[in-house]
Short mmCIF file of C-alpha atoms and ligand atoms in Angstrom, two decimals:
data_model
loop_
_atom_site.label_atom_id
_atom_site.label_comp_id
_atom_site.label_asym_id
_atom_site.label_seq_id
_atom_site.Cartn_x
_atom_site.Cartn_y
_atom_site.Cartn_z
CA MET Y 1222 -43.61 -25.93 -4.96
CA LEU Y 1223 -46.41 -23.70 -3.67
CA PRO Y 1224 -49.13 -25.23 -1.48
CA SER Y 1225 -52.13 -26.57 -3.39
CA VAL Y 1226 -54.42 -23.63 -2.48
CA PHE Y 1227 -52.26 -21.48 -4.73
CA GLN Y 1228 -52.09 -23.98 -7.60
CA LYS Y 1229 -55.43 -23.29 -9.25
CA ALA Y 1230 -55.09 -19.52 -8.94
CA ALA Y 1231 -51.64 -19.84 -10.50
CA GLY Y 1232 -53.49 -20.73 -13.72
CA ILE Y 1233 -54.98 -17.21 -13.77
CA ILE Y 1234 -51.57 -15.63 -13.19
CA SER Y 1235 -50.01 -17.64 -16.01
CA ILE Y 1236 -52.76 -16.57 -18.48
CA LEU Y 1237 -52.18 -12.93 -17.51
CA GLU Y 1238 -48.41 -13.32 -17.83
CA ALA Y 1239 -48.74 -15.05 -21.20
CA ASN Y 1240 -50.51 -11.89 -22.35
CA GLN Y 1241 -47.69 -9.62 -21.21
CA TYR Y 1242 -49.35 -8.49 -17.99
CA GLU Y 1243 -47.93 -8.91 -14.51
CA ALA Y 1244 -49.83 -10.67 -11.74
CA TYR Y 1245 -48.99 -11.60 -8.13
CA PHE Y 1246 -50.58 -13.18 -5.12
CA VAL Y 1247 -51.10 -10.40 -2.55
CA GLY Y 1248 -52.61 -9.57 0.82
CA GLY Y 1249 -53.80 -12.07 3.42
CA CYS Y 1250 -52.89 -15.22 1.48
CA VAL Y 1251 -49.21 -14.27 1.22
CA ARG Y 1252 -49.10 -13.10 4.84
CA ASP Y 1253 -50.76 -16.28 6.12
CA PHE Y 1254 -48.52 -18.44 3.92
CA ILE Y 1255 -45.42 -16.83 5.47
CA ILE Y 1256 -46.82 -17.16 8.99
CA ASP Y 1257 -47.89 -20.73 8.18
CA ARG Y 1258 -51.53 -20.20 9.04
CA PRO Y 1259 -54.43 -21.69 7.05
CA ILE Y 1260 -55.14 -19.71 3.88
CA HIS Y 1261 -58.82 -19.07 3.26
CA ASP Y 1262 -58.97 -16.92 0.17
CA ILE Y 1263 -56.61 -15.98 -2.59
CA ASP Y 1264 -56.27 -12.40 -3.79
CA ILE Y 1265 -54.45 -11.54 -6.99
CA ALA Y 1266 -53.14 -8.13 -8.08
CA THR Y 1267 -52.42 -7.47 -11.74
CA SER Y 1268 -51.22 -4.74 -14.07
CA ALA Y 1269 -54.14 -5.54 -16.42
CA THR Y 1270 -57.12 -3.18 -16.17
CA PRO Y 1271 -60.63 -4.62 -15.61
CA SER Y 1272 -61.48 -4.33 -19.30
CA GLU Y 1273 -58.20 -6.02 -20.25
CA ILE Y 1274 -59.06 -8.82 -17.80
CA GLN Y 1275 -62.54 -9.12 -19.31
CA ALA Y 1276 -60.99 -9.54 -22.73
CA LEU Y 1277 -58.93 -12.52 -21.52
CA PHE Y 1278 -61.35 -14.51 -19.37
CA PRO Y 1279 -64.84 -15.62 -20.41
CA LYS Y 1280 -66.41 -15.35 -16.95
CA VAL Y 1281 -65.65 -12.09 -15.18
CA ILE Y 1282 -68.00 -10.60 -12.60
CA PRO Y 1283 -67.44 -6.85 -12.14
CA VAL Y 1284 -67.92 -6.61 -8.35
CA GLY Y 1285 -66.13 -3.34 -7.69
CA LEU Y 1286 -65.09 -1.82 -10.97
CA GLU Y 1287 -64.52 1.61 -9.43
CA HIS Y 1288 -61.80 0.01 -7.27
CA GLY Y 1289 -60.53 -2.13 -10.12
CA THR Y 1290 -61.81 -5.35 -8.55
CA VAL Y 1291 -63.36 -8.19 -10.52
CA ILE Y 1292 -64.10 -11.81 -9.73
CA ILE Y 1293 -62.81 -14.32 -12.23
CA ARG Y 1294 -64.67 -17.62 -12.34
CA TYR Y 1295 -61.97 -20.12 -13.17
CA GLU Y 1296 -62.26 -23.91 -13.03
CA GLN Y 1297 -65.46 -23.74 -10.92
CA GLU Y 1298 -63.91 -21.39 -8.38
CA SER Y 1299 -63.98 -17.64 -7.80
CA PHE Y 1300 -60.88 -15.48 -7.48
CA GLU Y 1301 -60.75 -11.81 -6.63
CA VAL Y 1302 -58.43 -9.97 -8.99
CA THR Y 1303 -57.61 -6.29 -8.48
CA THR Y 1304 -55.79 -3.98 -10.86
CA TYR Y 1305 -52.69 -2.26 -9.42
CA ARG Y 1306 -53.87 1.09 -8.15
CA THR Y 1307 -53.13 4.07 -5.99
CA ASP Y 1308 -55.88 5.69 -4.01
CA GLY Y 1309 -55.55 9.47 -4.50
CA ASN Y 1310 -56.93 11.67 -1.70
CA TYR Y 1311 -59.29 10.64 1.08
CA THR Y 1312 -61.15 13.81 1.97
CA ASP Y 1313 -63.84 11.98 3.96
CA HIS Y 1314 -61.39 9.68 5.85
CA ARG Y 1315 -63.06 6.58 4.45
CA ARG Y 1316 -63.19 6.55 0.65
CA PRO Y 1317 -60.55 7.61 -1.87
CA ASP Y 1318 -61.72 10.55 -4.02
CA LYS Y 1319 -60.43 8.76 -7.07
CA VAL Y 1320 -58.68 5.51 -7.78
CA VAL Y 1321 -55.83 5.60 -10.28
CA PHE Y 1322 -54.76 2.43 -12.07
CA VAL Y 1323 -50.99 2.05 -12.26
CA ARG Y 1324 -48.64 -0.46 -13.92
CA ASP Y 1325 -46.13 -0.82 -11.08
CA ILE Y 1326 -46.73 -3.37 -8.32
CA ASN Y 1327 -44.61 -1.34 -5.88
CA GLU Y 1328 -47.05 1.55 -6.08
CA ASP Y 1329 -49.93 -0.84 -5.43
CA LEU Y 1330 -48.16 -2.35 -2.40
CA GLY Y 1331 -47.57 1.15 -1.10
CA ARG Y 1332 -51.31 1.87 -0.75
CA ARG Y 1333 -51.88 -1.22 1.39
CA ASP Y 1334 -52.51 -0.89 5.11
CA PHE Y 1335 -49.82 -2.80 7.00
CA THR Y 1336 -46.36 -3.99 6.04
CA MET Y 1337 -47.36 -7.64 6.55
CA ASN Y 1338 -50.22 -7.10 4.06
CA ALA Y 1339 -48.01 -5.38 1.49
CA ILE Y 1340 -46.05 -8.40 0.31
CA ALA Y 1341 -46.46 -9.85 -3.18
CA MET Y 1342 -45.55 -13.36 -4.31
CA ASP Y 1343 -45.19 -14.59 -7.87
CA MET Y 1344 -46.20 -17.97 -9.26
CA LYS Y 1345 -42.87 -19.52 -8.41
CA GLY Y 1346 -42.95 -18.36 -4.81
CA ASN Y 1347 -40.55 -15.41 -5.25
CA ILE Y 1348 -41.37 -12.63 -2.84
CA LEU Y 1349 -41.52 -8.86 -3.34
CA ASP Y 1350 -41.36 -7.14 0.01
CA PRO Y 1351 -40.50 -3.44 -0.40
CA PHE Y 1352 -41.77 -2.47 3.09
CA GLU Y 1353 -40.06 -5.26 5.02
CA GLY Y 1354 -43.28 -7.00 5.91
CA ARG Y 1355 -41.44 -10.27 6.55
CA LYS Y 1356 -39.34 -8.56 9.19
CA ASP Y 1357 -42.50 -7.39 10.98
CA ILE Y 1358 -44.04 -10.84 10.66
CA ALA Y 1359 -40.92 -12.35 12.25
CA GLY Y 1360 -41.10 -9.73 15.01
CA GLU Y 1361 -44.88 -10.32 15.34
CA GLN Y 1362 -45.56 -6.65 14.85
CA ILE Y 1363 -48.30 -4.67 13.09
CA GLN Y 1364 -47.00 -1.52 11.44
CA THR Y 1365 -48.52 0.75 8.81
CA VAL Y 1366 -46.98 1.21 5.41
CA GLY Y 1367 -45.73 4.82 5.59
CA ASP Y 1368 -46.68 7.47 8.11
CA ALA Y 1369 -49.23 5.98 10.51
CA THR Y 1370 -51.19 9.15 11.21
CA ALA Y 1371 -51.54 9.91 7.50
CA ARG Y 1372 -52.65 6.35 6.77
CA PHE Y 1373 -55.30 6.36 9.50
CA GLU Y 1374 -56.52 9.77 8.43
CA GLU Y 1375 -56.96 8.44 4.90
CA ASP Y 1376 -59.04 5.50 6.06
CA ALA Y 1377 -59.96 5.09 9.71
CA LEU Y 1378 -61.04 1.50 9.15
CA ARG Y 1379 -57.34 0.64 9.30
CA ILE Y 1380 -57.46 1.45 13.03
CA VAL Y 1381 -60.02 -1.29 13.57
CA ARG Y 1382 -58.20 -3.61 11.18
CA ALA Y 1383 -55.01 -3.27 13.25
CA LEU Y 1384 -56.99 -4.46 16.27
CA ARG Y 1385 -58.55 -7.35 14.40
CA PHE Y 1386 -55.18 -8.54 13.11
CA SER Y 1387 -53.81 -8.33 16.63
CA SER Y 1388 -56.73 -10.47 17.78
CA GLN Y 1389 -56.31 -13.01 14.97
CA LEU Y 1390 -52.52 -13.27 14.97
CA GLY Y 1391 -51.57 -12.28 18.51
CA PHE Y 1392 -49.19 -9.64 17.08
CA SER Y 1393 -48.29 -6.46 18.94
CA ILE Y 1394 -48.91 -3.02 17.51
CA GLU Y 1395 -45.77 -1.04 16.76
CA GLU Y 1396 -45.35 2.00 18.98
CA LYS Y 1397 -45.83 4.80 16.38
CA THR Y 1398 -48.75 2.96 14.80
CA LYS Y 1399 -50.29 2.61 18.25
CA GLU Y 1400 -49.87 6.29 19.10
CA ALA Y 1401 -51.43 7.27 15.80
CA MET Y 1402 -54.38 4.94 16.43
CA LYS Y 1403 -55.04 6.68 19.72
CA ARG Y 1404 -54.75 10.14 18.19
CA SER Y 1405 -56.97 9.39 15.19
CA ARG Y 1406 -59.47 7.15 16.93
CA ALA Y 1407 -62.43 9.55 16.70
CA LEU Y 1408 -62.32 9.26 12.89
CA THR Y 1409 -63.80 5.78 13.21
CA ASP Y 1410 -67.13 7.47 14.04
CA LYS Y 1411 -67.38 8.50 10.39
CA LEU Y 1412 -67.03 4.99 8.99
CA ALA Y 1413 -69.87 3.25 7.24
CA VAL Y 1414 -70.96 0.99 10.06
CA GLU Y 1415 -71.18 -2.07 7.78
CA ARG Y 1416 -67.40 -1.92 7.26
CA LEU Y 1417 -66.85 -1.65 11.00
CA THR Y 1418 -69.14 -4.63 11.60
CA VAL Y 1419 -67.16 -6.90 9.26
CA GLU Y 1420 -63.95 -6.11 11.14
CA LEU Y 1421 -65.59 -6.34 14.56
CA GLU Y 1422 -66.91 -9.81 13.83
CA LYS Y 1423 -63.43 -10.99 12.79
CA LEU Y 1424 -61.94 -9.28 15.83
CA CYS Y 1425 -64.32 -11.07 18.20
CA ALA Y 1426 -63.45 -14.41 16.62
CA GLY Y 1427 -59.70 -14.01 17.07
CA SER Y 1428 -57.86 -16.42 19.37
CA PHE Y 1429 -55.96 -13.50 20.87
CA LEU Y 1430 -59.03 -11.42 21.65
CA THR Y 1431 -57.77 -10.65 25.14
CA LYS Y 1432 -54.68 -9.04 23.66
CA ALA Y 1433 -56.78 -6.92 21.28
CA MET Y 1434 -59.07 -5.98 24.16
CA THR Y 1435 -56.11 -4.64 26.10
CA TYR Y 1436 -55.40 -2.31 23.17
CA ILE Y 1437 -59.06 -1.36 22.81
CA PHE Y 1438 -59.09 -0.11 26.40
CA GLU Y 1439 -55.57 1.28 26.47
CA LEU Y 1440 -56.26 3.34 23.34
CA GLU Y 1441 -59.84 4.15 24.41
CA LEU Y 1442 -61.20 2.76 21.19
CA TYR Y 1443 -64.19 1.23 22.94
CA CYS Y 1444 -65.59 4.77 23.16
CA HIS Y 1445 -66.17 4.57 19.41
CA LEU Y 1446 -67.94 1.25 19.26
CA PRO Y 1447 -71.73 1.59 19.15
CA ILE Y 1448 -73.50 -0.08 22.12
CA PHE Y 1449 -70.25 -1.21 23.76
CA LYS Y 1450 -69.22 2.35 24.52
CA ASP Y 1451 -72.11 2.35 27.02
CA VAL Y 1452 -71.45 -1.14 28.40
CA PRO Y 1453 -67.64 -1.41 28.20
CA LEU Y 1454 -67.44 -4.01 30.94
CA LEU Y 1455 -69.39 -6.47 28.83
CA LEU Y 1456 -66.96 -5.93 25.98
CA LYS Y 1457 -64.04 -6.61 28.30
CA GLU Y 1458 -65.53 -9.93 29.37
CA LEU Y 1459 -65.95 -11.33 25.86
CA LYS Y 1460 -64.28 -14.60 24.98
CA PRO Y 1461 -63.61 -15.42 21.29
CA VAL Y 1462 -66.61 -16.54 19.25
CA SER Y 1463 -67.13 -16.65 15.51
CA SER Y 1464 -70.43 -14.75 15.25
CA LEU Y 1465 -71.94 -11.58 16.65
CA ALA Y 1466 -75.23 -13.41 17.36
CA PRO Y 1467 -74.20 -14.89 20.74
CA ILE Y 1468 -72.50 -11.61 21.64
CA PHE Y 1469 -75.67 -9.62 21.04
CA ALA Y 1470 -77.66 -12.23 22.99
CA PHE Y 1471 -75.15 -11.81 25.82
CA VAL Y 1472 -75.66 -8.04 25.76
CA GLU Y 1473 -79.45 -8.42 26.04
CA LEU Y 1474 -79.30 -11.06 28.78
CA SER Y 1475 -76.71 -9.21 30.87
CA ASP Y 1476 -77.58 -6.34 33.04
CA SER Y 1477 -77.67 -3.90 30.12
CA PRO Y 1478 -80.25 -1.50 28.71
CA PHE Y 1479 -79.78 -2.91 25.19
CA THR Y 1480 -81.70 -5.58 23.33
CA VAL Y 1481 -80.64 -7.75 20.41
CA THR Y 1482 -82.68 -5.44 18.18
CA ASP Y 1483 -80.72 -2.40 19.41
CA CYS Y 1484 -77.42 -4.16 18.62
CA VAL Y 1485 -78.54 -5.40 15.20
CA THR Y 1486 -79.79 -1.92 14.31
CA ALA Y 1487 -76.61 -0.20 15.53
CA TYR Y 1488 -74.38 -2.55 13.52
CA LYS Y 1489 -76.77 -2.91 10.55
CA CYS Y 1490 -76.60 -6.69 10.68
CA SER Y 1491 -78.74 -9.06 8.64
CA ASN Y 1492 -82.19 -10.30 9.62
CA GLN Y 1493 -80.70 -13.77 9.74
CA LEU Y 1494 -78.23 -12.72 12.44
CA LYS Y 1495 -81.06 -11.03 14.33
CA LYS Y 1496 -83.13 -14.22 14.19
CA GLN Y 1497 -80.18 -16.29 15.44
CA ALA Y 1498 -79.52 -13.92 18.34
CA LYS Y 1499 -83.20 -13.92 19.32
CA THR Y 1500 -83.35 -17.72 19.16
CA LEU Y 1501 -80.40 -17.81 21.57
CA VAL Y 1502 -82.12 -15.41 23.96
CA ASP Y 1503 -85.31 -17.54 23.92
CA ALA Y 1504 -83.26 -20.71 24.36
CA TYR Y 1505 -81.49 -19.23 27.36
CA HIS Y 1506 -84.77 -18.25 29.04
CA ARG Y 1507 -86.17 -21.71 28.45
CA TYR Y 1508 -82.98 -23.32 29.74
CA LYS Y 1509 -83.18 -21.32 32.97
CA LYS Y 1510 -86.78 -22.45 33.50
CA HIS Y 1511 -86.73 -26.08 32.39
CA GLY Y 1512 -83.09 -27.06 31.88
CA ILE Y 1513 -82.08 -28.98 28.79
CA ASP Y 1514 -85.09 -31.09 27.90
CA ALA Y 1515 -86.40 -32.60 24.68
CA TRP Y 1516 -88.30 -29.47 23.64
CA PHE Y 1517 -85.17 -27.38 24.17
CA VAL Y 1518 -82.97 -29.40 21.83
CA TYR Y 1519 -85.83 -29.65 19.35
CA LEU Y 1520 -86.12 -25.86 19.12
CA LEU Y 1521 -82.45 -24.90 19.09
CA PRO Y 1522 -80.86 -25.49 15.65
CA LYS Y 1523 -77.75 -27.65 15.76
CA GLU Y 1524 -75.65 -24.88 14.18
CA GLN Y 1525 -76.37 -22.77 17.26
CA TRP Y 1526 -75.31 -25.27 19.90
CA ASN Y 1527 -71.80 -23.93 20.19
CA TYR Y 1528 -73.14 -20.41 20.52
CA PHE Y 1529 -75.56 -21.49 23.24
CA VAL Y 1530 -72.76 -23.20 25.18
CA TYR Y 1531 -70.74 -20.00 24.79
CA LEU Y 1532 -73.64 -17.88 26.05
CA VAL Y 1533 -74.16 -19.94 29.20
CA LYS Y 1534 -70.44 -19.83 29.88
CA GLN Y 1535 -70.40 -16.05 29.46
CA LEU Y 1536 -73.47 -15.46 31.63
CA ASP Y 1537 -73.29 -18.14 34.31
CA HIS Y 1538 -69.69 -19.38 34.04
CA GLU Y 1539 -71.12 -22.85 33.63
CA ASN Y 1540 -70.02 -25.54 31.19
CA ILE Y 1541 -72.60 -27.32 29.09
CA GLU Y 1542 -71.37 -30.35 27.20
CA ILE Y 1543 -72.28 -30.49 23.51
CA GLN Y 1544 -72.50 -34.25 24.04
CA GLU Y 1545 -75.46 -33.73 26.37
CA LEU Y 1546 -77.32 -31.79 23.68
CA LYS Y 1547 -76.34 -34.37 21.09
CA SER Y 1548 -77.57 -37.40 22.97
CA LYS Y 1549 -80.89 -35.68 23.83
CA GLN Y 1550 -81.30 -34.71 20.20
CA GLU Y 1551 -80.62 -38.22 18.97
CA ARG Y 1552 -83.44 -39.52 21.13
CA LEU Y 1553 -86.03 -37.10 19.74
CA PRO Y 1554 -88.98 -38.84 18.08
CA ILE Y 1555 -89.02 -36.22 15.31
CA ALA Y 1556 -86.36 -33.77 14.17
CA SER Y 1557 -88.68 -31.11 12.76
CA LYS Y 1558 -92.29 -30.18 11.93
CA LYS Y 1559 -91.85 -31.75 8.53
CA GLU Y 1560 -91.76 -35.18 10.14
CA LEU Y 1561 -95.19 -34.79 11.80
CA CYS Y 1562 -97.50 -37.46 10.44
CA LEU Y 1563 -100.38 -35.01 10.06
CA ASN Y 1564 -101.08 -31.48 8.92
CA GLY Y 1565 -103.82 -28.86 8.99
CA HIS Y 1566 -105.78 -30.59 6.23
CA ASP Y 1567 -106.11 -33.74 8.33
CA LEU Y 1568 -107.54 -31.70 11.20
CA MET Y 1569 -110.02 -29.98 8.89
CA GLU Y 1570 -111.13 -33.37 7.58
CA TRP Y 1571 -111.64 -34.65 11.11
CA PHE Y 1572 -113.69 -31.57 12.03
CA PRO Y 1573 -115.61 -30.84 8.79
CA ASP Y 1574 -118.14 -28.61 10.52
CA ARG Y 1575 -115.62 -26.22 11.94
CA PRO Y 1576 -114.62 -23.10 10.02
CA ARG Y 1577 -110.90 -22.56 9.45
CA GLY Y 1578 -109.30 -20.56 12.23
CA LYS Y 1579 -106.48 -20.30 14.65
CA TRP Y 1580 -107.59 -23.50 16.42
CA ILE Y 1581 -105.85 -25.46 13.65
CA LYS Y 1582 -102.41 -23.99 14.36
CA GLU Y 1583 -102.94 -24.16 18.12
CA LEU Y 1584 -103.88 -27.81 17.95
CA LEU Y 1585 -100.99 -28.66 15.63
CA ASP Y 1586 -98.58 -26.88 17.97
CA GLU Y 1587 -99.91 -28.81 20.94
CA ILE Y 1588 -99.65 -32.13 19.08
CA GLU Y 1589 -96.11 -31.29 18.01
CA TYR Y 1590 -95.12 -30.48 21.60
CA ARG Y 1591 -96.65 -33.70 22.91
CA ILE Y 1592 -94.94 -35.79 20.26
CA VAL Y 1593 -91.55 -34.21 20.91
CA THR Y 1594 -91.91 -34.74 24.66
CA CYS Y 1595 -93.04 -38.35 24.04
CA GLU Y 1596 -96.50 -37.86 25.53
CA LEU Y 1597 -98.04 -38.82 22.21
CA ALA Y 1598 -96.86 -41.14 19.42
CA ASN Y 1599 -96.31 -39.73 15.92
CA ASP Y 1600 -99.08 -41.95 14.61
CA LYS Y 1601 -102.27 -40.74 12.94
CA SER Y 1602 -104.74 -43.08 14.60
CA ARG Y 1603 -103.24 -42.47 18.06
CA ILE Y 1604 -103.45 -38.75 17.51
CA LYS Y 1605 -107.04 -39.03 16.33
CA ASP Y 1606 -107.90 -40.95 19.51
CA TRP Y 1607 -106.18 -38.36 21.64
CA ILE Y 1608 -108.14 -35.57 19.95
CA GLN Y 1609 -111.45 -37.32 20.69
CA TRP Y 1610 -110.67 -36.89 24.37
CA ASN Y 1611 -109.20 -33.40 24.03
CA GLN Y 1612 -111.62 -31.62 21.75
CA PRO Y 1613 -110.13 -28.30 20.60
CA GLU Y 1614 -111.89 -25.16 21.71
CA GLN Y 1615 -113.94 -23.29 19.13
CA ASP Y 1616 -112.41 -19.98 17.94
P1 LIG S 2046 -58.20 -11.87 5.53
O1 LIG S 2046 -57.26 -12.98 5.70
O2 LIG S 2046 -59.09 -11.71 6.70
O3 LIG S 2046 -58.93 -11.86 4.21
P2 LIG S 2046 -56.70 -9.74 4.37
O4 LIG S 2046 -55.42 -9.10 4.80
O5 LIG S 2046 -56.66 -10.52 3.10
O6 LIG S 2046 -57.23 -10.59 5.57
P3 LIG S 2046 -58.78 -8.22 3.15
O7 LIG S 2046 -59.82 -7.37 3.80
O8 LIG S 2046 -59.20 -9.44 2.40
O9 LIG S 2046 -57.75 -8.58 4.29
O10 LIG S 2046 -57.94 -7.28 2.19
C1 LIG S 2046 -56.97 -7.79 1.27
C2 LIG S 2046 -55.77 -6.86 1.23
O11 LIG S 2046 -56.18 -5.58 0.76
C3 LIG S 2046 -55.10 -6.60 2.58
O12 LIG S 2046 -54.17 -7.60 2.91
C4 LIG S 2046 -54.44 -5.26 2.32
O13 LIG S 2046 -53.27 -5.40 1.58
C5 LIG S 2046 -55.46 -4.56 1.46
N1 LIG S 2046 -56.45 -3.78 2.22
C6 LIG S 2046 -57.68 -4.17 2.65
N2 LIG S 2046 -58.31 -3.19 3.29
C7 LIG S 2046 -57.49 -2.12 3.27
C8 LIG S 2046 -57.58 -0.79 3.75
N3 LIG S 2046 -58.66 -0.36 4.40
N4 LIG S 2046 -56.53 0.03 3.52
C9 LIG S 2046 -55.43 -0.39 2.84
N5 LIG S 2046 -55.30 -1.63 2.38
C10 LIG S 2046 -56.29 -2.50 2.57
MG1 LIG S 2047 -58.34 -11.47 2.12
#
């Protein structure tokens, strides 16, 4: 019996099979199942073309039709289903010139990057493994399907993917694959940076990051990573962490010429990641000045605590206990602005003769600070009293 994560998706496979198509579990889920690691998403490969899939399932989202990929919404969950394909030529080293749909799973497995990722499993748990991926998994080895140089020349992202798998799984890179990575490394400069960023983030989160780092330096791949090529020592020092935000904050706060904005621009990251990284930088400056006080825990979102602890460890080699942040946070009189007992309208009512202006925000900010630091109670009449004695300045 397959583990429960596969059960629901098996429903999709059985519908496809009932309609005379083939379908298999493929990629990371099969690899991780064999290794006995947690499985996070299920990929399915099928002989049915996207339009044939659309004819069978009511909810199909065409996310990457040109690659034959659709998402099937099935029993309130989403599953990525890709038609068997081969990739044709890669004249630009990063995108196939044309994708050809095929009806043979072996051809589809043959276009996949590494032997451990080229294993298919049917609904009953039977395995198809034409490239001996299980042997490489047992030997903890990353090896390309087919000639390594040719495969990296087709798509240089595979070079970075080999490193990220090494970081996640702790596997070694097979000798020929490794040599080819070194030879073809400059091709990574041509990649769309967004693809590189996705792999880099996974790489930095891997438990075996130190192992991957050894390869990155041995194969001189760091020379092709924006920002880090100019501050390689910082890269070398990185410990595993699940987001690039604390890493970019580390780059800005270390003795480097780069800011968070430089990093976010170079890796085309989201504004949300930029905001997180900047919050961490501000938090670190405040921590150095005032330590961990009430205002500090009030400003730093809970989701960022781990990243802040990581940052201090990276920069100062000091340990901050999450428990310390937690107990300070639990004692806060308010958790956010929303809990303030007054707003700008109250202030305008109390000072009817004053025109609107920046004094309102300044006064609210000051009240918020005093409430958080327990200098003032979150109580309207107390605040009104306090204001009588601390009249705001006119704009
Ligand atoms: P993860 O567990 O992180 O999702 P994964 O192996 O499933 O790892 P994906 O990026 O989800 O990686 O890709 C799914 C599968 O598609 C891979 O296992 C591999 O078979 C194939 N694949 C992905 N990217 C490439 C590529 N650049 N070249 C060849 N095959 C690829
Ligand atoms: Mg996957």
